Short mmCIF file of C-alpha atoms in Angstrom, two decimals:
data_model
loop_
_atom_site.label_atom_id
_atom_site.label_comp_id
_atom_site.label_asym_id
_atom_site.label_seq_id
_atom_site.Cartn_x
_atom_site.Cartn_y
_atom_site.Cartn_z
CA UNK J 1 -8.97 4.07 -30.66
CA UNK J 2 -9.75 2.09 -27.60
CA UNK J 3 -10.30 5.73 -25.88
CA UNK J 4 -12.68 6.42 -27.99
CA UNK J 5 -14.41 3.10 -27.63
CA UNK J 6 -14.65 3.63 -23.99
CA UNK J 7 -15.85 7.35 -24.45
CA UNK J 8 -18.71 5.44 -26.75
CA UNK J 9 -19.72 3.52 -24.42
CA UNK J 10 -20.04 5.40 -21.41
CA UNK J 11 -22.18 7.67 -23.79
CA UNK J 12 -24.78 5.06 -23.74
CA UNK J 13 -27.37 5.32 -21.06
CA UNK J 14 -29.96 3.30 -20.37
CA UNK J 15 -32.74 6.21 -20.85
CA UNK J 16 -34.22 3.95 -23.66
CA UNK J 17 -34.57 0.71 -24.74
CA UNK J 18 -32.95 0.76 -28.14
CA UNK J 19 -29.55 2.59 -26.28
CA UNK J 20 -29.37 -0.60 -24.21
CA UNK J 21 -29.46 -2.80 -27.47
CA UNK J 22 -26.67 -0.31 -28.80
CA UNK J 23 -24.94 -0.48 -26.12
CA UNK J 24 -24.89 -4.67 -26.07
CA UNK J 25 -23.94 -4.31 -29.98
CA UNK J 26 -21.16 -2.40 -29.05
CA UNK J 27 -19.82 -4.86 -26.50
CA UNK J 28 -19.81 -7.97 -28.27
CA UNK J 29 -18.22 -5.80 -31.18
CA UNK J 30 -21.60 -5.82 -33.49
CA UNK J 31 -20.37 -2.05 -34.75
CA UNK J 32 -22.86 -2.85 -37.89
CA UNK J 33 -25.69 -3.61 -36.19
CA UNK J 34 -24.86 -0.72 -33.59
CA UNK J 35 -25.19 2.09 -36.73
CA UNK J 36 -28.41 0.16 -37.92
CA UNK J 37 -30.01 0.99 -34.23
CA UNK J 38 -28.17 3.97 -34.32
CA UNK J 39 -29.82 5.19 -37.38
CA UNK J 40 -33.41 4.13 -37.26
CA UNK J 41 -33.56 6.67 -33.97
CA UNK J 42 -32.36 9.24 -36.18
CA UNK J 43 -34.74 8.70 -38.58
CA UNK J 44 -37.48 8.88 -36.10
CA UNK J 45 -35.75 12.00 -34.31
CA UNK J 46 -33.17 13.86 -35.94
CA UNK J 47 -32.30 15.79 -32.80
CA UNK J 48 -31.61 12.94 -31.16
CA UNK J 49 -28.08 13.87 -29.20
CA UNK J 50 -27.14 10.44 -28.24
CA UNK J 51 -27.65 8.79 -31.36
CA UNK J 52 -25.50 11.35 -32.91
CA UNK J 53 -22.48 11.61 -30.61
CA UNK J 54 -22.59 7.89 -30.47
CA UNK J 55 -22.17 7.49 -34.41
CA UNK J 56 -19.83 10.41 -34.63
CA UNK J 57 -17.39 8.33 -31.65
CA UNK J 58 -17.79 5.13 -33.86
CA UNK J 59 -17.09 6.53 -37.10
CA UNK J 60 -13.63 8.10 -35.19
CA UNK J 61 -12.77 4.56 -33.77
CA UNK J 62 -13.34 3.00 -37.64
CA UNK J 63 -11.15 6.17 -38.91
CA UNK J 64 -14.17 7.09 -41.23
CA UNK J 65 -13.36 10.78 -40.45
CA UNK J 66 -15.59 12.16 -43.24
CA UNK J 67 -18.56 10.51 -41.99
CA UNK J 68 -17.15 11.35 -38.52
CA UNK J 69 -17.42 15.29 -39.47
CA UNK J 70 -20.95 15.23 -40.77
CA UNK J 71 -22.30 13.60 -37.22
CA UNK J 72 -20.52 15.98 -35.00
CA UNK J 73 -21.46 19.08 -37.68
CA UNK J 74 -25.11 18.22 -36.64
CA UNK J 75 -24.52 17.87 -33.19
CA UNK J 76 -22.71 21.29 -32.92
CA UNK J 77 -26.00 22.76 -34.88
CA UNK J 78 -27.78 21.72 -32.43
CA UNK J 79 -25.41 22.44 -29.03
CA UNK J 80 -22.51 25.02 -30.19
CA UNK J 81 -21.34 24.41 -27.03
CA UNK J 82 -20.44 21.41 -27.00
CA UNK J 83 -16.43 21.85 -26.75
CA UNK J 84 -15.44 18.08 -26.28
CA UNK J 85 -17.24 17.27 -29.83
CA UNK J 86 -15.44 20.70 -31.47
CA UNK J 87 -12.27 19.06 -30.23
CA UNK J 88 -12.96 15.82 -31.91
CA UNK J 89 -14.38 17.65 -35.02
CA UNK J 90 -11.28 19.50 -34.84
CA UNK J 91 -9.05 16.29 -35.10
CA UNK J 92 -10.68 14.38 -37.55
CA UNK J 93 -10.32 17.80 -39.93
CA UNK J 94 -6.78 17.65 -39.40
CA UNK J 95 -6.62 13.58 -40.26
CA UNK J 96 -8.64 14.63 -43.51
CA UNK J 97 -5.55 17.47 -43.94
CA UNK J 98 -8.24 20.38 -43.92
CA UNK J 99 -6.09 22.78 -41.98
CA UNK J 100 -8.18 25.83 -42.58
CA UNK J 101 -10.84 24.01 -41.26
CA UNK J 102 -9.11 22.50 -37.97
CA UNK J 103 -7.62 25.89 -37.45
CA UNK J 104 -11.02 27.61 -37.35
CA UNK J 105 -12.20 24.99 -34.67
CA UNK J 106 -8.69 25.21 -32.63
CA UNK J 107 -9.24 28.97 -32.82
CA UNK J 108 -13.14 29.02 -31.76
CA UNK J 109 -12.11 26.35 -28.63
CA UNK J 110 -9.47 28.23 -27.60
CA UNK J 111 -11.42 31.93 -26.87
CA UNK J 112 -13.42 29.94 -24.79
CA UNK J 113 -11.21 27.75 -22.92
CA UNK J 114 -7.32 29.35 -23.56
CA UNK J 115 -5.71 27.31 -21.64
CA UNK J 116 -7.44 23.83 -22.49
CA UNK J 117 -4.04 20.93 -22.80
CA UNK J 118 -5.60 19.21 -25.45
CA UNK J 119 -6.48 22.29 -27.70
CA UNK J 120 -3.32 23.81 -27.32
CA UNK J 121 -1.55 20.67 -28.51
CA UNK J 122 -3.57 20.26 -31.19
CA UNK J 123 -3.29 23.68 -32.28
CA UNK J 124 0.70 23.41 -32.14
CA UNK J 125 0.12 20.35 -34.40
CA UNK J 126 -2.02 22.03 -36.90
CA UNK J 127 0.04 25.42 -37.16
CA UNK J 128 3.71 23.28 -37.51
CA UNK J 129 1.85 20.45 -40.18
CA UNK J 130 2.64 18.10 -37.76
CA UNK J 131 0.67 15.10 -38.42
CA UNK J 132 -0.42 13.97 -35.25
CA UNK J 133 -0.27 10.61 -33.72
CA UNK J 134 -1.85 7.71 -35.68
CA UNK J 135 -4.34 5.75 -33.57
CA UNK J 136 -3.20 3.14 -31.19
CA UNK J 137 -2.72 0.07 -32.13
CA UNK J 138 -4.85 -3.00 -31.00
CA UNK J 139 -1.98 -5.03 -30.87
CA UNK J 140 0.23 -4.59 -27.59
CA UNK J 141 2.53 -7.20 -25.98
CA UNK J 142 1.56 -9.13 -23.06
CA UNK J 143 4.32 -10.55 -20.05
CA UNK J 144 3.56 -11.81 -17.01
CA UNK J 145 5.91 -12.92 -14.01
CA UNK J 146 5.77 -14.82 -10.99
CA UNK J 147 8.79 -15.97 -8.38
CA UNK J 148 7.53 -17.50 -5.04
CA UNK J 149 8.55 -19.83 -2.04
CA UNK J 150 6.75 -21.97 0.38
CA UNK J 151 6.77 -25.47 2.13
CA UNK J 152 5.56 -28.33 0.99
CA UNK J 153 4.81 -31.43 3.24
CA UNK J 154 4.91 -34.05 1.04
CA UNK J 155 6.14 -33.48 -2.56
CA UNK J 156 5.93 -37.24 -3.17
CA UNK J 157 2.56 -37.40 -2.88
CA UNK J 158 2.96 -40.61 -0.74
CA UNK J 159 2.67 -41.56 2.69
CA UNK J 160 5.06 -38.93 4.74
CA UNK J 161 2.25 -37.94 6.67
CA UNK J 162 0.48 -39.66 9.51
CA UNK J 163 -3.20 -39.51 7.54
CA UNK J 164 -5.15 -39.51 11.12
CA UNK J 165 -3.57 -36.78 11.94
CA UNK J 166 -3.23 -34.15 9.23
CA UNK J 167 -0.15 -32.14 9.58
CA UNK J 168 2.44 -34.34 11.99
CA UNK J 169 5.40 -34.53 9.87
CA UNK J 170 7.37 -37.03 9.52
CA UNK J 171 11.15 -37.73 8.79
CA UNK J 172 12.58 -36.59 5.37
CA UNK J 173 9.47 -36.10 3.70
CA UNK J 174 9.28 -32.03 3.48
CA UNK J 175 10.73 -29.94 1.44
CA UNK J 176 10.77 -25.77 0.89
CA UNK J 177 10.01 -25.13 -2.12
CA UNK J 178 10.78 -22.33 -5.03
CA UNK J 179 8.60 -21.84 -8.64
CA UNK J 180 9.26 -19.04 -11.08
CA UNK J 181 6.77 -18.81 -14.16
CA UNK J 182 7.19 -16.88 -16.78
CA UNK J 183 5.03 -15.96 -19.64
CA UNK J 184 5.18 -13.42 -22.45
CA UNK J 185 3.18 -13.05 -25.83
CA UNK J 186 1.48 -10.51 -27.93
CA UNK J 187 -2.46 -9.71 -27.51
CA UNK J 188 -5.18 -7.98 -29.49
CA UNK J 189 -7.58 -6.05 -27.89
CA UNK J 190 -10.38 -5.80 -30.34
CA UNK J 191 -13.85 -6.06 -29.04
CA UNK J 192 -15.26 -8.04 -31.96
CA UNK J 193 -12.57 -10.78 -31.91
CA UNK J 194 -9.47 -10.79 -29.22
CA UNK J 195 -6.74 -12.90 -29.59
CA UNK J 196 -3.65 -14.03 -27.66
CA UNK J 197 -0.54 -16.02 -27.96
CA UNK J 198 1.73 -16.65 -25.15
CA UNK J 199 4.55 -18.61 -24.51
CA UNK J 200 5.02 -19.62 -21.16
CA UNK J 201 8.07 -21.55 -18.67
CA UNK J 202 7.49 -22.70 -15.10
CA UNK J 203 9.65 -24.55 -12.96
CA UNK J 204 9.14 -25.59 -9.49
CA UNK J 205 12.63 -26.97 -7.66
CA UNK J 206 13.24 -27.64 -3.72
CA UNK J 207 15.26 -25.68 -1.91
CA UNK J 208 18.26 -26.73 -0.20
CA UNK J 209 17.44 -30.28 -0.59
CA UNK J 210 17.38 -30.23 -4.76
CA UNK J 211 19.32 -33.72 -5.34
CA UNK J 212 17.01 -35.09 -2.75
CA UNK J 213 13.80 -33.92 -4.49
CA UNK J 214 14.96 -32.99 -8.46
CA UNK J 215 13.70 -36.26 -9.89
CA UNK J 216 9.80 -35.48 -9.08
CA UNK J 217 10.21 -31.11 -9.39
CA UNK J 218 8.28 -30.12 -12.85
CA UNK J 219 9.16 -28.18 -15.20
CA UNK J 220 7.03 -27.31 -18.01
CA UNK J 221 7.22 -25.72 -21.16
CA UNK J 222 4.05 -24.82 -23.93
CA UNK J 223 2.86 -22.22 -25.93
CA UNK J 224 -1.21 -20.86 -25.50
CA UNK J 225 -3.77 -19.46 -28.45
CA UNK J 226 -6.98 -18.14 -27.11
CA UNK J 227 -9.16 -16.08 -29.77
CA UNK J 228 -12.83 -15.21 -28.45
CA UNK J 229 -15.84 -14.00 -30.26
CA UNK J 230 -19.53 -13.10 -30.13
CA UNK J 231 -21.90 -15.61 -31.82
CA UNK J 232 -25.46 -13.43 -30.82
CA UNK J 233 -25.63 -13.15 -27.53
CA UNK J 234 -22.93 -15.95 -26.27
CA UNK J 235 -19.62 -15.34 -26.45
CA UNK J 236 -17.23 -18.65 -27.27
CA UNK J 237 -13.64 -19.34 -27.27
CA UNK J 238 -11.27 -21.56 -28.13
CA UNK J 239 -8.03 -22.15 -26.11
CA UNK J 240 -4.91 -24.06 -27.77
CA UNK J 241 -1.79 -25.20 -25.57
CA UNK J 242 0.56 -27.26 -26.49
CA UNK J 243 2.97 -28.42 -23.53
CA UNK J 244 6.07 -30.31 -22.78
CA UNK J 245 6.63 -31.37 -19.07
CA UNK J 246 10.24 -32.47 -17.85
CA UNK J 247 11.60 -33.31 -14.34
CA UNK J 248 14.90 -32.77 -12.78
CA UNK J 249 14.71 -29.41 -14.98
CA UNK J 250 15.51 -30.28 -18.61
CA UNK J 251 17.16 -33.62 -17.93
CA UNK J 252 14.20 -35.98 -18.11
CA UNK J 253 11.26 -35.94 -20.40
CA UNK J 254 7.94 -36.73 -18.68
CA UNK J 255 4.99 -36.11 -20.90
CA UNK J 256 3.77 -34.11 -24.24
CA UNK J 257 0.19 -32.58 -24.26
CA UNK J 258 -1.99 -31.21 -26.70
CA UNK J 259 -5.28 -29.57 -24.96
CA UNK J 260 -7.94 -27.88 -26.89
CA UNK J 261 -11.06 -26.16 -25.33
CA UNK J 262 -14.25 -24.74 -26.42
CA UNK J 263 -16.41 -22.96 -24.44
CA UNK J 264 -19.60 -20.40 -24.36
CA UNK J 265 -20.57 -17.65 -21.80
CA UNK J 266 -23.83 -16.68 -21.27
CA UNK J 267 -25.00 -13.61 -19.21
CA UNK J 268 -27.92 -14.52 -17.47
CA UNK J 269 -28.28 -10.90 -15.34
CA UNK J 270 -25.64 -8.43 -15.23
CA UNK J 271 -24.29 -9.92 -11.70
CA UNK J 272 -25.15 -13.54 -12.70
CA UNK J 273 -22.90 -15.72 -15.59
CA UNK J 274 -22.92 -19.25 -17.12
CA UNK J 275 -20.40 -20.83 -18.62
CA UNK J 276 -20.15 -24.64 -20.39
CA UNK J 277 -16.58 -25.43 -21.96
CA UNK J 278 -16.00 -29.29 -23.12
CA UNK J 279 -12.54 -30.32 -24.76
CA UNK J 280 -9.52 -33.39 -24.84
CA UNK J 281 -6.13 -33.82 -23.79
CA UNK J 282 -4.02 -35.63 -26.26
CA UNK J 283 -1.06 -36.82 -24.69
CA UNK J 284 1.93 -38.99 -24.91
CA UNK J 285 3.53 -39.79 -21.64
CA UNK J 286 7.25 -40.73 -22.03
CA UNK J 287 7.74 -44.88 -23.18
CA UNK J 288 3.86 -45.32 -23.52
CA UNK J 289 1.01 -44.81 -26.02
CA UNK J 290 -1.06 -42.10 -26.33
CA UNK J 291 -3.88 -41.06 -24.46
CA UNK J 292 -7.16 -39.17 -25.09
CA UNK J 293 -8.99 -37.78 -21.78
CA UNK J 294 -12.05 -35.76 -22.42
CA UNK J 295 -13.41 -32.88 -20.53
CA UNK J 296 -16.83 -31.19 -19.87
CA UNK J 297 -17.89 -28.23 -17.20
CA UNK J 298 -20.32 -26.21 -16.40
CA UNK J 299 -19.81 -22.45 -14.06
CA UNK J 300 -22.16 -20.52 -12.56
CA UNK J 301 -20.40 -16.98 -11.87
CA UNK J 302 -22.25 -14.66 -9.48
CA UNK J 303 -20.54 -10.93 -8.78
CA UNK J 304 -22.52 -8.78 -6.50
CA UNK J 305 -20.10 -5.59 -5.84
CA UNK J 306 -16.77 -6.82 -4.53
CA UNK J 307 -17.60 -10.56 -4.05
CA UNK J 308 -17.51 -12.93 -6.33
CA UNK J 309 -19.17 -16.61 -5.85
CA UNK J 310 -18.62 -19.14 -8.26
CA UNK J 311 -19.62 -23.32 -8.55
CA UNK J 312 -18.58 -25.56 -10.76
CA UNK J 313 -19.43 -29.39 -12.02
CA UNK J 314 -16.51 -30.89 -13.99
CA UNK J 315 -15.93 -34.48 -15.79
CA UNK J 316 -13.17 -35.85 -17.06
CA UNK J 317 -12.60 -39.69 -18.59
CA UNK J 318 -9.56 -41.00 -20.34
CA UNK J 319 -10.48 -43.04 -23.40
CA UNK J 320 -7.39 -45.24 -22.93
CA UNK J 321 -7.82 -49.34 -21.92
CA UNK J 322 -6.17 -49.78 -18.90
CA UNK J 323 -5.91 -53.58 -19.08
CA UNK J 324 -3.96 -52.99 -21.96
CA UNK J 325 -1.83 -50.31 -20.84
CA UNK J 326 1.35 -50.65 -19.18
CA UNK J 327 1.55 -47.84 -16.35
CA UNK J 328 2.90 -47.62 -12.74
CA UNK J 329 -0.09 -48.83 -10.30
CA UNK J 330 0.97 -46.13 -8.52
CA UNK J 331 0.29 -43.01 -11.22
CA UNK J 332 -2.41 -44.74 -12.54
CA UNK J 333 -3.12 -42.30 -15.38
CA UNK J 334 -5.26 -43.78 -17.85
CA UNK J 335 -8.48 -45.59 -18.11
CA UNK J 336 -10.52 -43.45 -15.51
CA UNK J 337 -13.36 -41.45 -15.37
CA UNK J 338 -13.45 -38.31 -12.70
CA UNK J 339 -16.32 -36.39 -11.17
CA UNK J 340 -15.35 -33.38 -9.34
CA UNK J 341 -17.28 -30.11 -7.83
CA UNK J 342 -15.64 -26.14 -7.43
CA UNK J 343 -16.90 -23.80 -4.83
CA UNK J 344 -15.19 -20.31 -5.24
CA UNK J 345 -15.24 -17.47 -3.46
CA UNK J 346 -13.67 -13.65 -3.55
CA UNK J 347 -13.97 -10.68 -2.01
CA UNK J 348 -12.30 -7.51 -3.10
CA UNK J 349 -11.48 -4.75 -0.63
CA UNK J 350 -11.45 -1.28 -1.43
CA UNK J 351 -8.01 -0.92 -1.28
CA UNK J 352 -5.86 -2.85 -2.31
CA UNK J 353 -6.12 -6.39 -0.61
CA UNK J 354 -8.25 -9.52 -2.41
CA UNK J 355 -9.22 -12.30 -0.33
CA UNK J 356 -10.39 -15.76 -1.71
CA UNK J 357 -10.83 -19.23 -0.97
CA UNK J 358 -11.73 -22.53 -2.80
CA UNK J 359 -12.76 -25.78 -2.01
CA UNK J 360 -12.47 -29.28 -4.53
CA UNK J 361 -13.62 -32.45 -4.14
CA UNK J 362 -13.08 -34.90 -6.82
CA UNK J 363 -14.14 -39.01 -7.24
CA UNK J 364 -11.94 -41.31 -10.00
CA UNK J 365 -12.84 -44.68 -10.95
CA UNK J 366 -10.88 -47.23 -12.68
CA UNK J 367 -13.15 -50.43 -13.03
CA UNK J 368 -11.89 -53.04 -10.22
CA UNK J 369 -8.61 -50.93 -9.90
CA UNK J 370 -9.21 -47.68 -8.36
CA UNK J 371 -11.48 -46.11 -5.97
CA UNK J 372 -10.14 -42.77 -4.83
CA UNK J 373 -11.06 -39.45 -3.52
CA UNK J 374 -9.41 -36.12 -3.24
CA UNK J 375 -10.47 -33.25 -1.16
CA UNK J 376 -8.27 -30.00 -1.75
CA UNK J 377 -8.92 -26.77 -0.26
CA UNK J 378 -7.08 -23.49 -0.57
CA UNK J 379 -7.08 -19.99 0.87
CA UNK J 380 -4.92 -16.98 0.00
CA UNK J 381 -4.54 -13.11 0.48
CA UNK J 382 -3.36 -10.68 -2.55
CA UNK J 383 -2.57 -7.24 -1.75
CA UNK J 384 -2.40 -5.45 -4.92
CA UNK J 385 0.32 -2.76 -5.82
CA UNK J 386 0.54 -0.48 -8.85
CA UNK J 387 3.61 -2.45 -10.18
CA UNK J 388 2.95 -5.49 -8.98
CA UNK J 389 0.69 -8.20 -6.80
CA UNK J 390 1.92 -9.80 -3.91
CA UNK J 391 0.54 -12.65 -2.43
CA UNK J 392 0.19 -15.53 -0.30
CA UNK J 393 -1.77 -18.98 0.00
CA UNK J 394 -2.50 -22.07 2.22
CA UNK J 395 -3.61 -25.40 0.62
CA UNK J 396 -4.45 -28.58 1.77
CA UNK J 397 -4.89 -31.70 0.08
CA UNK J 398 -6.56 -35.34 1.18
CA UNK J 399 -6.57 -38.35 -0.85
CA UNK J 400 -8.15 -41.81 -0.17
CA UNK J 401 -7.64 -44.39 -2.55
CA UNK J 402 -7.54 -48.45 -2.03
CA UNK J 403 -4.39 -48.03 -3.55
CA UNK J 404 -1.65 -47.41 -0.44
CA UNK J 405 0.71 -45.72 -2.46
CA UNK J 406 -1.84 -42.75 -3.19
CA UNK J 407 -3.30 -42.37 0.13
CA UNK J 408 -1.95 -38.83 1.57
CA UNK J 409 -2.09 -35.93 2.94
CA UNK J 410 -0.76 -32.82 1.56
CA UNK J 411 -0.09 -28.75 3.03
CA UNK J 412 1.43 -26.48 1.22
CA UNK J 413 2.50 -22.83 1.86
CA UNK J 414 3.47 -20.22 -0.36
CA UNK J 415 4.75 -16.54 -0.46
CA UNK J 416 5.18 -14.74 -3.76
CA UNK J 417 5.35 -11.69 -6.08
CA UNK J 418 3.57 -10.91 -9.76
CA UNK J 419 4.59 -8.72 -12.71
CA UNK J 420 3.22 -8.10 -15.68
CA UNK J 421 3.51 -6.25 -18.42
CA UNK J 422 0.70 -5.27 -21.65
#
């Protein structure tokens, strides 16, 4: 089914304006409005070989093979030459159990082309009343892996570092590091509405020091809905996660999280995207109340060949009264409001390494409490395999705050591998 979806597509050139509209139907899974397009060109030119091939490859992928045999009848009236649409024509004879019928195709494909895979198998099929394959489903399962190790300056997030001097280390404050994340779920694949569930562990532990550091190492545990679909020309989505986070593995229970997230993509050219998501965190940290913290951002996505530039404008403010709440000065989790800015960048080679790098900087506020600033950049290299990615990153991370405790400096280094499976 999806083959046929792709065959469709590519089908559609942009020789006339209505194919374009078909063509943009088709993507954001508009099939009816499609066959509407579709057959007002028809009407106005019944010769037309596009519109025909293009309804005869939809009516396939809905398994209308009826209607499916009257397009690609016309077609062959008008081009008898036309093997790939005698093959199809062939196949959706033989899903309507018309055997004389799919035999006398079979038998006219193969005096032209005796050797042709695809004939021959289907002609095995037809002559053994084999029923052949049913169409794939749009359902397939989804898993994704990742195991990596790196260094990490200052896993406390407090004052290891000298901060006028980014990088000099000092005494028992680094740590290497190991995460493995795991994720697996089922996804559907349908144009009009996809849809995906996934569970998902990660835990992050230090290496050879892990009584020394297991009290702060996450690990976290959730479970992810995202469903998408067209509304006109913007297409929305809605992500779901629900999340437990625990430190020194299982042993201690940190936080519970509920996010939700909205958000609507725009294409403004075909190189040039905008997107603007808004959503809330409902959490619960461990021994205190609950906390709302809402979200907006905007993207603007720009893909010119192999690079990829993107910018972002984020807020985020936690509803919670911080006079009232009874946190560690040194977390300081509720009560703020946060500005931040993304720069992105990516550039694909031809084969088979990805370069990118980003850059964050990031303002919170808690009224005569905070004033703090975090600058975190990143870099990284991903060289892509058939079975799986491996790759490698740099980050560094600068906070100021008027709050001693959260005034640091960060680097971190990791090596790693990816798998997935879908």
């Amino acid at each position: 089914m999806l083959l046929h979806t792709l065959v469709l597509i590519g089908t559609l050139t942009a020789g006339a304006s209505s194919m374009d509209e078909v063509r943009i139907s088709l993507e954001r899974g508009h099939d009816g409005h499609a066959r509407e397009l579709l057959t007002e060109r028809l009407a106005s030119d019944a010769r037309d070989i596009e519109s025909l091939l293009a309804l005869a490859l939809l009516e396939m992928e809905s398994q209308d093979y009826r209607a499916a045999i009257g397009y690609f009848t016309q077609l062959l009236e008008l081009d008898p030459y036309d093997d790939d649409s005698r093959l199809e024509l062939a196949e959706a004879y033989w899903r309507i159990k018309d055997k004389d019928q799919a035999q006398r195709q079979v038998t006219e494909l193969l005096t032209r082309h005796p050797e042709w895979p695809k004939a021959l198998e289907l002609q095995k099929a037809v002559e053994s009343g084999a029923a052949l394959p049913a169409p794939p489903t749009l359902w397939s399962p989804l898993v994704r892996g990742d195991l990596s190790i790196g260094f990490d300056s200052n896993p406390r997030l407090d004052n290891t570092l000298d901060n006028t001097t980014p990088g000099r280390l000092s005494s028992g404050g680094t740590s290497a590091v190991s995460a493995i994340s795991l994720s697996a779920g089922v996804q559907h694949l349908g144009r009009s509405r996809p849809f995906s569930i996934v569970a998902h562990l990660r835990t992050q532990q230090s290496v050879g020091q892990f009584d020394k550091f297991k009290a702060i190492m996450p690990t976290t545990v959730g479970l992810t809905g995202i469903g998408g679909i067209f509304l006109g020309p913007v297409r929305s989505e809605l992500h779901l996660q629900y999340q437990e986070l625990f430190t020194d593995l299982f042993s201690n229970h940190y936080q519970r999280k509920i996010r939700a997230t909205a958000s609507a993509q725009y294409q403004l050219s075909p190189s040039n995207r905008l997107q603007i998501s808004a959503g809330s965190d409902v959490r619960q940290i461990t021994d205190q109340a609950t906390d709302v913290t809402a979200r907006l951002a905007i993207r603007d996505s720009l893909t010119m060949g192999r690079f990829t530039l993107s910018i972002d404008a984020r807020v985020r403010y936690n509803l919670a009264d911080y006079d009232s709440a009874e946190v560690d000065p040194a977390t300081l989790e509720v009560g703020f409001i946060e500005a931040s800015s993304v720069l992105y960048i990516e550039y694909r080679f031809q084969a088979p390494f990805t370069v990118f790098s980003l850059a964050d900087f990031a303002i919170r506020d808690i009224p005569n409490v905070l004033d703090e600033s975090t600058f975190f950049v990143q870099g990284g290299i991903t060289w892509n395999l058939p079975i799986c990615d491996l790759h490698s990153e740099y980050a560094y991370t600068r906070n100021r705050s008027n709050i001693e405790q959260r005034d640091y400096n960060r680097h971190q280094f990791t090596l790693g591998v990816r798998f997935w499976y879908d």
